[in-house]
Short mmCIF file of C-alpha atoms and ligand atoms in Angstrom, two decimals:
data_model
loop_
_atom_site.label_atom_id
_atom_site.label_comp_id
_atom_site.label_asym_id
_atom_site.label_seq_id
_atom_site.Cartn_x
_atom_site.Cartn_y
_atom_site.Cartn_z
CA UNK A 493 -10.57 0.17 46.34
CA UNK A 494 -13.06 2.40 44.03
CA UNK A 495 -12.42 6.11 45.54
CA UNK A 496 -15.45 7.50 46.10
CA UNK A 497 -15.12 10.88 43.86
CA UNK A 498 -14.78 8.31 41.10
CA UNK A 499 -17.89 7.92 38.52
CA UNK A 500 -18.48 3.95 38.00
CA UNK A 501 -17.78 4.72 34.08
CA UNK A 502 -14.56 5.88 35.02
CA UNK A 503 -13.55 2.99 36.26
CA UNK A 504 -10.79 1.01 35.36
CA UNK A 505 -11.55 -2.20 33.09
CA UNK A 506 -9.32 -5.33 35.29
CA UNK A 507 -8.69 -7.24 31.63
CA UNK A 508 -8.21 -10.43 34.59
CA UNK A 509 -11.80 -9.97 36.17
CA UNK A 510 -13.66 -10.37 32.54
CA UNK A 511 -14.88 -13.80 31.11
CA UNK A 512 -13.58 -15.01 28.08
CA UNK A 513 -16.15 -13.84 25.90
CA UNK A 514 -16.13 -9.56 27.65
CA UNK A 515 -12.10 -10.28 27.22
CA UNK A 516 -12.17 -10.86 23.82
CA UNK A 517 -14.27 -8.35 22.84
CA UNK A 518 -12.90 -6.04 25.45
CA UNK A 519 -9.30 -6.25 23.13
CA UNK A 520 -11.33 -6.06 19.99
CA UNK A 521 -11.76 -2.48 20.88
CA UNK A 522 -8.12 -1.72 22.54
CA UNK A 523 -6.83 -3.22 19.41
CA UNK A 524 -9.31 -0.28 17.42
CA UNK A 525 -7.96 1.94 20.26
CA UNK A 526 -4.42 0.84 19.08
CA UNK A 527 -3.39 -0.26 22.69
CA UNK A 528 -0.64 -1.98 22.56
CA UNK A 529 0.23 -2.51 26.46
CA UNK A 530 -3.65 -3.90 26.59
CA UNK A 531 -3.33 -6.29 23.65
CA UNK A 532 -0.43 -7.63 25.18
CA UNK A 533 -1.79 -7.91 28.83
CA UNK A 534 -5.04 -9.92 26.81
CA UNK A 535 -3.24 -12.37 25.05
CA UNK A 536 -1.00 -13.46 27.95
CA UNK A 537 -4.15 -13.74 29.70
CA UNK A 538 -6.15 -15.62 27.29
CA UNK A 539 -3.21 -18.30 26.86
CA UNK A 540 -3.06 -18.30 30.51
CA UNK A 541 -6.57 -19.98 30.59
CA UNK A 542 -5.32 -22.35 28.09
CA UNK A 543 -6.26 -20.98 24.80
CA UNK A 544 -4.64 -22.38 22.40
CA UNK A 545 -2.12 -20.09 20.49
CA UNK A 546 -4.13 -20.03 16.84
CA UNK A 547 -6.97 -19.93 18.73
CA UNK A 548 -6.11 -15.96 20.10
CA UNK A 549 -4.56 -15.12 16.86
CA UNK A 550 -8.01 -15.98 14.87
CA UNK A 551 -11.00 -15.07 17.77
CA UNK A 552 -8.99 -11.73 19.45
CA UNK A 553 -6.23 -10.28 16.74
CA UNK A 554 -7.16 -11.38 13.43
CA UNK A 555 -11.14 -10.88 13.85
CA UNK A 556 -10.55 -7.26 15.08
CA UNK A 557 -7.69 -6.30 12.45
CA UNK A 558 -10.89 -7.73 10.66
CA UNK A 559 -12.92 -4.74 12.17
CA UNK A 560 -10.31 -2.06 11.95
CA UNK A 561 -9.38 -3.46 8.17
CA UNK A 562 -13.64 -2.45 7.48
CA UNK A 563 -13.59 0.58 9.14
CA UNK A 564 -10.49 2.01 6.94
CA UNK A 565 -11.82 0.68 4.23
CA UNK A 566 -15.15 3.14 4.80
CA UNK A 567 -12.93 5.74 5.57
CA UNK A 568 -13.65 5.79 9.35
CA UNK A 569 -10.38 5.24 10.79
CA UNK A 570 -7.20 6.62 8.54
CA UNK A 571 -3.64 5.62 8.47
CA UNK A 572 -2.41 6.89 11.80
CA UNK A 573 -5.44 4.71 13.51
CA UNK A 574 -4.68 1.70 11.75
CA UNK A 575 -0.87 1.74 12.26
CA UNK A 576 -1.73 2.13 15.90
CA UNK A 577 -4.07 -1.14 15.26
CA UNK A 578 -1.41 -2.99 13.40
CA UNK A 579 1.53 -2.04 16.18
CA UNK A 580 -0.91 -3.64 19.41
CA UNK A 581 -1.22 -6.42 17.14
CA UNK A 582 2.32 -7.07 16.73
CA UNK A 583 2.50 -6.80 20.70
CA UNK A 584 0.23 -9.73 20.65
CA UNK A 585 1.88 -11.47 17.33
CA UNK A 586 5.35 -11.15 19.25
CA UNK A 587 3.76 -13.16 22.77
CA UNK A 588 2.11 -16.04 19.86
CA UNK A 589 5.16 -16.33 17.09
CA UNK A 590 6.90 -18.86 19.55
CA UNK A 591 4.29 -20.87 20.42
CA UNK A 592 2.43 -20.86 16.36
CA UNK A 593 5.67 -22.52 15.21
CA UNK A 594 6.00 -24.74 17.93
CA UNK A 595 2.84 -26.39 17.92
CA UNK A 596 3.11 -26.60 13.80
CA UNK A 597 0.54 -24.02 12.68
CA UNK A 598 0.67 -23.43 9.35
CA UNK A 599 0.23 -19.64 8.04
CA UNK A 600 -2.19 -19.27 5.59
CA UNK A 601 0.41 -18.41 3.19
CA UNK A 602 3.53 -16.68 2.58
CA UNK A 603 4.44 -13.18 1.18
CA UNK A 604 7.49 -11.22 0.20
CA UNK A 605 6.72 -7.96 -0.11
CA UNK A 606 8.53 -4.51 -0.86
CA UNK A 607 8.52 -1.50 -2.64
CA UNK A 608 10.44 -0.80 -6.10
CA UNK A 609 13.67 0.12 -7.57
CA UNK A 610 14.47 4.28 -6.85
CA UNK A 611 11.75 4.29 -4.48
CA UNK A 612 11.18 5.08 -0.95
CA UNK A 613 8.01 5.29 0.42
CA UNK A 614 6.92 2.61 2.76
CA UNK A 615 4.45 3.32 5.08
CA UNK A 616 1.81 2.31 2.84
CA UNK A 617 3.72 -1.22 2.40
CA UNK A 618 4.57 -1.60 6.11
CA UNK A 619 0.31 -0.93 6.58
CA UNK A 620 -0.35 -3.77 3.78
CA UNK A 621 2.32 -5.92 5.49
CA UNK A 622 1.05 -5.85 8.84
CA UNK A 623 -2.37 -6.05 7.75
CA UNK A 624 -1.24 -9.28 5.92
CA UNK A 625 0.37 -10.38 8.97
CA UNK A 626 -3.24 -9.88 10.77
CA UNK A 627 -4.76 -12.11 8.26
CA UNK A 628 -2.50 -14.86 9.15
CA UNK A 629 0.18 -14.77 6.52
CA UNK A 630 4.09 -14.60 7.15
CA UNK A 631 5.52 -11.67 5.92
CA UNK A 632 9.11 -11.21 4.66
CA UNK A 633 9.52 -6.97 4.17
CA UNK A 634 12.58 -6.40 1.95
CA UNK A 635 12.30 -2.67 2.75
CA UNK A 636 12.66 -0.09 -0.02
CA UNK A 637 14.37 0.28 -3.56
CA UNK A 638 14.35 -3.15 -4.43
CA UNK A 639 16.01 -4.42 -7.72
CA UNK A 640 14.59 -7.14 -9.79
CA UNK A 641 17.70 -9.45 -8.06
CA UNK A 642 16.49 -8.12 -4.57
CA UNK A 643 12.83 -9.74 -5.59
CA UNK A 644 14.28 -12.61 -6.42
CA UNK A 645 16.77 -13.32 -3.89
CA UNK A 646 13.64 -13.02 -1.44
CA UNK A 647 11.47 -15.03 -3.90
CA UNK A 648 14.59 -17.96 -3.62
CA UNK A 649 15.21 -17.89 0.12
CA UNK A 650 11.59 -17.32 1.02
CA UNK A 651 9.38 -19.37 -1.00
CA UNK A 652 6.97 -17.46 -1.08
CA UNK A 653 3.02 -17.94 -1.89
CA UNK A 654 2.70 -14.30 -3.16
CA UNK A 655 5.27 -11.11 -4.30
CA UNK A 656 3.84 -7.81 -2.97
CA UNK A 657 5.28 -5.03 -4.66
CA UNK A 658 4.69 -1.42 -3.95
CA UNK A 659 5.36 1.88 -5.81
CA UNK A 660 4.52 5.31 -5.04
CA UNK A 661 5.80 7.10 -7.63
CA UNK A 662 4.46 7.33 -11.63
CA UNK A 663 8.81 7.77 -12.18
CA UNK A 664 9.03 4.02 -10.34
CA UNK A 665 5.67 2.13 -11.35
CA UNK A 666 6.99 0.76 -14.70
CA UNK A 667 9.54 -0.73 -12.74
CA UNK A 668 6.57 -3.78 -11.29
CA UNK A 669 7.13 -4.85 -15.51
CA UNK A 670 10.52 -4.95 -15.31
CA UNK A 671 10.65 -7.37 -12.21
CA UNK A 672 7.30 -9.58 -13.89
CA UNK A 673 8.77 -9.43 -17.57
CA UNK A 674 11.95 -10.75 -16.15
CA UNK A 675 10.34 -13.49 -14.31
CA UNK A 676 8.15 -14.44 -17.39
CA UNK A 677 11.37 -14.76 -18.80
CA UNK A 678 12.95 -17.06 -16.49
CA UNK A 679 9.80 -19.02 -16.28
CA UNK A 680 9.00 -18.42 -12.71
CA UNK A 681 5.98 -16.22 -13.42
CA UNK A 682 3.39 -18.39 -12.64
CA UNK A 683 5.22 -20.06 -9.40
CA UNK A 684 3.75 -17.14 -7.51
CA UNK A 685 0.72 -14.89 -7.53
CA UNK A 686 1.43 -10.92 -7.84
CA UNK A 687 -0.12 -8.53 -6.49
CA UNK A 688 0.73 -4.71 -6.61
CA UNK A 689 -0.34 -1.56 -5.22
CA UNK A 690 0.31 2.20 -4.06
CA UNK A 691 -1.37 5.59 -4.84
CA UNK A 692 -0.99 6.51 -8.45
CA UNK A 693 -1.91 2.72 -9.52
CA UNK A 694 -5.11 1.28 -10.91
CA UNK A 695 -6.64 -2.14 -11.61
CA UNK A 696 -5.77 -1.36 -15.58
CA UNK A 697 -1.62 -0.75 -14.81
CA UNK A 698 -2.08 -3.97 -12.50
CA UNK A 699 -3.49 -5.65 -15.88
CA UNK A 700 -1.09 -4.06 -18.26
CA UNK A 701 2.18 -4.96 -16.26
CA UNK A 702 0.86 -8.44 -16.13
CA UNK A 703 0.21 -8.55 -12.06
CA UNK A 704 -2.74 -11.07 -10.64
CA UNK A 705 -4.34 -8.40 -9.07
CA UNK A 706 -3.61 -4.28 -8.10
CA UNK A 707 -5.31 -3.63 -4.59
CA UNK A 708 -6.51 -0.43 -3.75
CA UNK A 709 -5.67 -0.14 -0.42
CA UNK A 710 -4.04 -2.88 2.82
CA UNK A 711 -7.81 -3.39 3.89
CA UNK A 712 -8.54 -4.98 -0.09
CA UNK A 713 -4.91 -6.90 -0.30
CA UNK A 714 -6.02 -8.41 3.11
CA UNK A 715 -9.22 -10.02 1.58
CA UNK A 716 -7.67 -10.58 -1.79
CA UNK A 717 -4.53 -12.55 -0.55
CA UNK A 718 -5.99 -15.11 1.49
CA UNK A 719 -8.86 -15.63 -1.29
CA UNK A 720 -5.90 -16.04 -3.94
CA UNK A 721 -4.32 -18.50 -1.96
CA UNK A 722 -7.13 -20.33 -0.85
CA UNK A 723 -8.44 -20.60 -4.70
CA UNK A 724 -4.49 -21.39 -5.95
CA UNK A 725 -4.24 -24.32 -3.29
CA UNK A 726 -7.69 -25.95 -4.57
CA UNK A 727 -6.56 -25.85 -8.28
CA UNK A 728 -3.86 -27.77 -6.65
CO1 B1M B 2192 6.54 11.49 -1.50
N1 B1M B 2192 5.45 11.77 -3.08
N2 B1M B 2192 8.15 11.99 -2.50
N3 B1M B 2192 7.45 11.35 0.20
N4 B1M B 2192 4.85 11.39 -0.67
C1 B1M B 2192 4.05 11.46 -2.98
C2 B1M B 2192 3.80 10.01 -3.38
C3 B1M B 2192 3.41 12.50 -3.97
C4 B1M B 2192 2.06 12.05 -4.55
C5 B1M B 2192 3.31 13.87 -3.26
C6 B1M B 2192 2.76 14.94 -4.17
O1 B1M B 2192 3.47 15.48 -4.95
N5 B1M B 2192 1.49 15.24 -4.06
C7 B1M B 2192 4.55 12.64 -5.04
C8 B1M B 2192 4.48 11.66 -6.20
C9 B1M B 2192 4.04 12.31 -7.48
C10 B1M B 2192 3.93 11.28 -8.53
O2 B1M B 2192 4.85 10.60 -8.88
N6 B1M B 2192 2.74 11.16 -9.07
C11 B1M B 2192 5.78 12.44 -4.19
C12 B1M B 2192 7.07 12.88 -4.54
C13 B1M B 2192 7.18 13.67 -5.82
C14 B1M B 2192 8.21 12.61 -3.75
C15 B1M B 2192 9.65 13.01 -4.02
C16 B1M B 2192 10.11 12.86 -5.47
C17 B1M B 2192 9.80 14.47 -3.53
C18 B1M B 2192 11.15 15.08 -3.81
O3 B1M B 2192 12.12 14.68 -3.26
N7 B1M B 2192 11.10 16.04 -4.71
C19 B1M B 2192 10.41 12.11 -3.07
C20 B1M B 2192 10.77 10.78 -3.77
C21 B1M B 2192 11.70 9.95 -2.97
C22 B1M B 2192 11.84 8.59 -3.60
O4 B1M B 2192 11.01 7.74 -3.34
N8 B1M B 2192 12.85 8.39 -4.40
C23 B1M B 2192 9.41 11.87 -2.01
C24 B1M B 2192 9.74 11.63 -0.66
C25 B1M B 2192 8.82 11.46 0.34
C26 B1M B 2192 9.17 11.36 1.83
C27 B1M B 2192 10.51 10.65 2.10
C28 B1M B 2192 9.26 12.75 2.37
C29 B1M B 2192 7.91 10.68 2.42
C30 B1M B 2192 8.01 9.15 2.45
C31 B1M B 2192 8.21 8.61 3.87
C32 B1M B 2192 8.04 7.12 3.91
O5 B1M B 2192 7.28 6.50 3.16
N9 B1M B 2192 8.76 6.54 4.85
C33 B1M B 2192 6.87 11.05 1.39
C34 B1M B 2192 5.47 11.00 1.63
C35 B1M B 2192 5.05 10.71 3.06
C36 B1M B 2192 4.54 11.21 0.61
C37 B1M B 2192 3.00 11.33 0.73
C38 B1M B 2192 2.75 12.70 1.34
C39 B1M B 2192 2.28 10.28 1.54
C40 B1M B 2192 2.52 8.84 1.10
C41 B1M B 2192 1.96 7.91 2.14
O6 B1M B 2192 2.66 7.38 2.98
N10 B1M B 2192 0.63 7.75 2.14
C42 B1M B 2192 2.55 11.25 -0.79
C43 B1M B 2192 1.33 12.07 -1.10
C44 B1M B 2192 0.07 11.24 -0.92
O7 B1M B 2192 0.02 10.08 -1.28
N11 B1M B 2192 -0.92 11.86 -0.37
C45 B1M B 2192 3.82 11.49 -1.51
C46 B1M B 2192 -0.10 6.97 3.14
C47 B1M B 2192 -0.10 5.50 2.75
C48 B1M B 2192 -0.81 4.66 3.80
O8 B1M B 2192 -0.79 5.37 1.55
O9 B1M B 2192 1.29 4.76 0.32
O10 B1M B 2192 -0.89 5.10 -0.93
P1 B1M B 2192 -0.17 4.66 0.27
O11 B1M B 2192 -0.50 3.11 0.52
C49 B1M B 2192 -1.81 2.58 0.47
C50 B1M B 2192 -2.24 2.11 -0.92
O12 B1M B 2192 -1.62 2.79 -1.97
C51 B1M B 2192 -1.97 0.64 -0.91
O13 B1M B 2192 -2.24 0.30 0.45
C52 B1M B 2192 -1.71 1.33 1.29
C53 B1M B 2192 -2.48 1.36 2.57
O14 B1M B 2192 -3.87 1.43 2.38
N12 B1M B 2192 -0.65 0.10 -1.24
C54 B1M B 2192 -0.49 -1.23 -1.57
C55 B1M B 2192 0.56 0.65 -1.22
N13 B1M B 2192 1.48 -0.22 -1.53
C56 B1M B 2192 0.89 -1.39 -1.74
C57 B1M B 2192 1.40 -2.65 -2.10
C58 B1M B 2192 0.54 -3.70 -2.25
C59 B1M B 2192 -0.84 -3.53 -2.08
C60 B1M B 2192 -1.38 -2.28 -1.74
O15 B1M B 2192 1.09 -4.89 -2.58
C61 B1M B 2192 0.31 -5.99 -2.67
#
């Protein structure tokens, strides 16, 4: 019952009571909002009407992670807003996991991604990560101060469509050569497509240390990923 103090714009939005269409643009904004409780409550409800599991995933999550990815791009939402995004998304990723690999879905691609040898900033790989995760990819985090063996024990088990690798540091960015020189050398270079970021790179190290591509920021490795992938799998 609506007490009678209460303004009708104060009123409480019943995700239930909307149609599809108000519900999934209702979550595009608590996903903005980074609310995870609602993003959760959304997808249980849109599966409950019988969406099917990719079909949530691409019209509710990944299409606003699409929005948020813009918007931090143009410098209108910053970090803490878009880890707030990424963590309601992962409430929603957690409720569609189960029933993506049970029905067969395929992820558009696979990524291992960490950050390098004597280094131990992450936040800015956990952002790419989940944002990769938004755009439908599975992503295998090895965490911090990774080796060139730690790369490639993940590259072995994983299989992976793409390495990530992140450095934060100008003392630990040489280190990306070390881990692509030493898979030139074992002839694995071209099995997967680099791509490397983190603050005090630029799209001329990314050349120089023989990467595919340096993105500036989660928002740009989101669009480049799936694009590399896409354009990899058509050359066959
Ligand atoms: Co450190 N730190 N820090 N630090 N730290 C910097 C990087 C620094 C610039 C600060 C400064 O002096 N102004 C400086 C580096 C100087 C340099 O080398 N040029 C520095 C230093 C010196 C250090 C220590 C050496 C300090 C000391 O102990 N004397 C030390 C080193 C420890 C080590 O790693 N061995 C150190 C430690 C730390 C903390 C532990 C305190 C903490 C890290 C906490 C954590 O990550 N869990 C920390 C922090 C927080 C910072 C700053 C303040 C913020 C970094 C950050 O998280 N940014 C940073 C100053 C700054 O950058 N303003 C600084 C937010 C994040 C979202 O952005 O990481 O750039 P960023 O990620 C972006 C893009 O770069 C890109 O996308 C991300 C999202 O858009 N990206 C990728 C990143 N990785 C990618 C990978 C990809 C693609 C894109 O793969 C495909």
């Amino acid at each position: 019952m609506t007490d009678q103090n209460t303004h009708p714009e104060d009123e409480e939005i019943i995700l239930a009571e909307l149609d599809d269409g108000e519900l999934v643009e209702q979550m595009h904004e608590d996903l903005y909002d980074g609310l995870k409780e609602e993003i959760v409550e959304g997808t249980s409800i849109l599966l409950a009407r019988n969406w099917s599991a990719d079909k949530v995933l691409n019209e509710a999550l990944v299409e606003g992670m699409r929005i948020v990815g813009i918007d931090f791009r143009d410098g209108i939402l910053f970090v803490p807003e878009v880890l707030l995004a990424a963590n309601a998304m992962k409430g929603g990723m957690e409720l569609l996991r189960p029933l993506l690999s049970e029905t067969g879905v395929k992820p558009i691609g696979k990524m291992v991604i960490g950050t390098v040898k004597g280094d131990i900033h992450d936040i800015g790989k956990n952002l790419v990560g989940m944002m990769l995760e938004g755009a439908g990819f599975e992503v295998f985090d090895i965490g911090i101060n990774n080796s060139v063996e730690d790369y490639f024990e993940a590259m072995e088990k994983h299989q992976p469509d793409i390495l990530g690798m992140s450095a934060l540091l100008t003392t630990t960015m040489p280190y990306m050569k070390v881990v692509i020189d030493e898979m030139v050398k074992q002839g694995i270079r071209d099995d997967y497509i680099v791509l490397v970021g983190g603050a005090p790179l630029n799209e001329e190290f990314g050349r120089a240390v023989g990467a595919d591509a340096y993105c500036r920021d989660a928002a740009q490795a989101a669009d480049v990923a799936p694009a590399m992938v896409r354009a990899r799998q058509a050359r066959g």
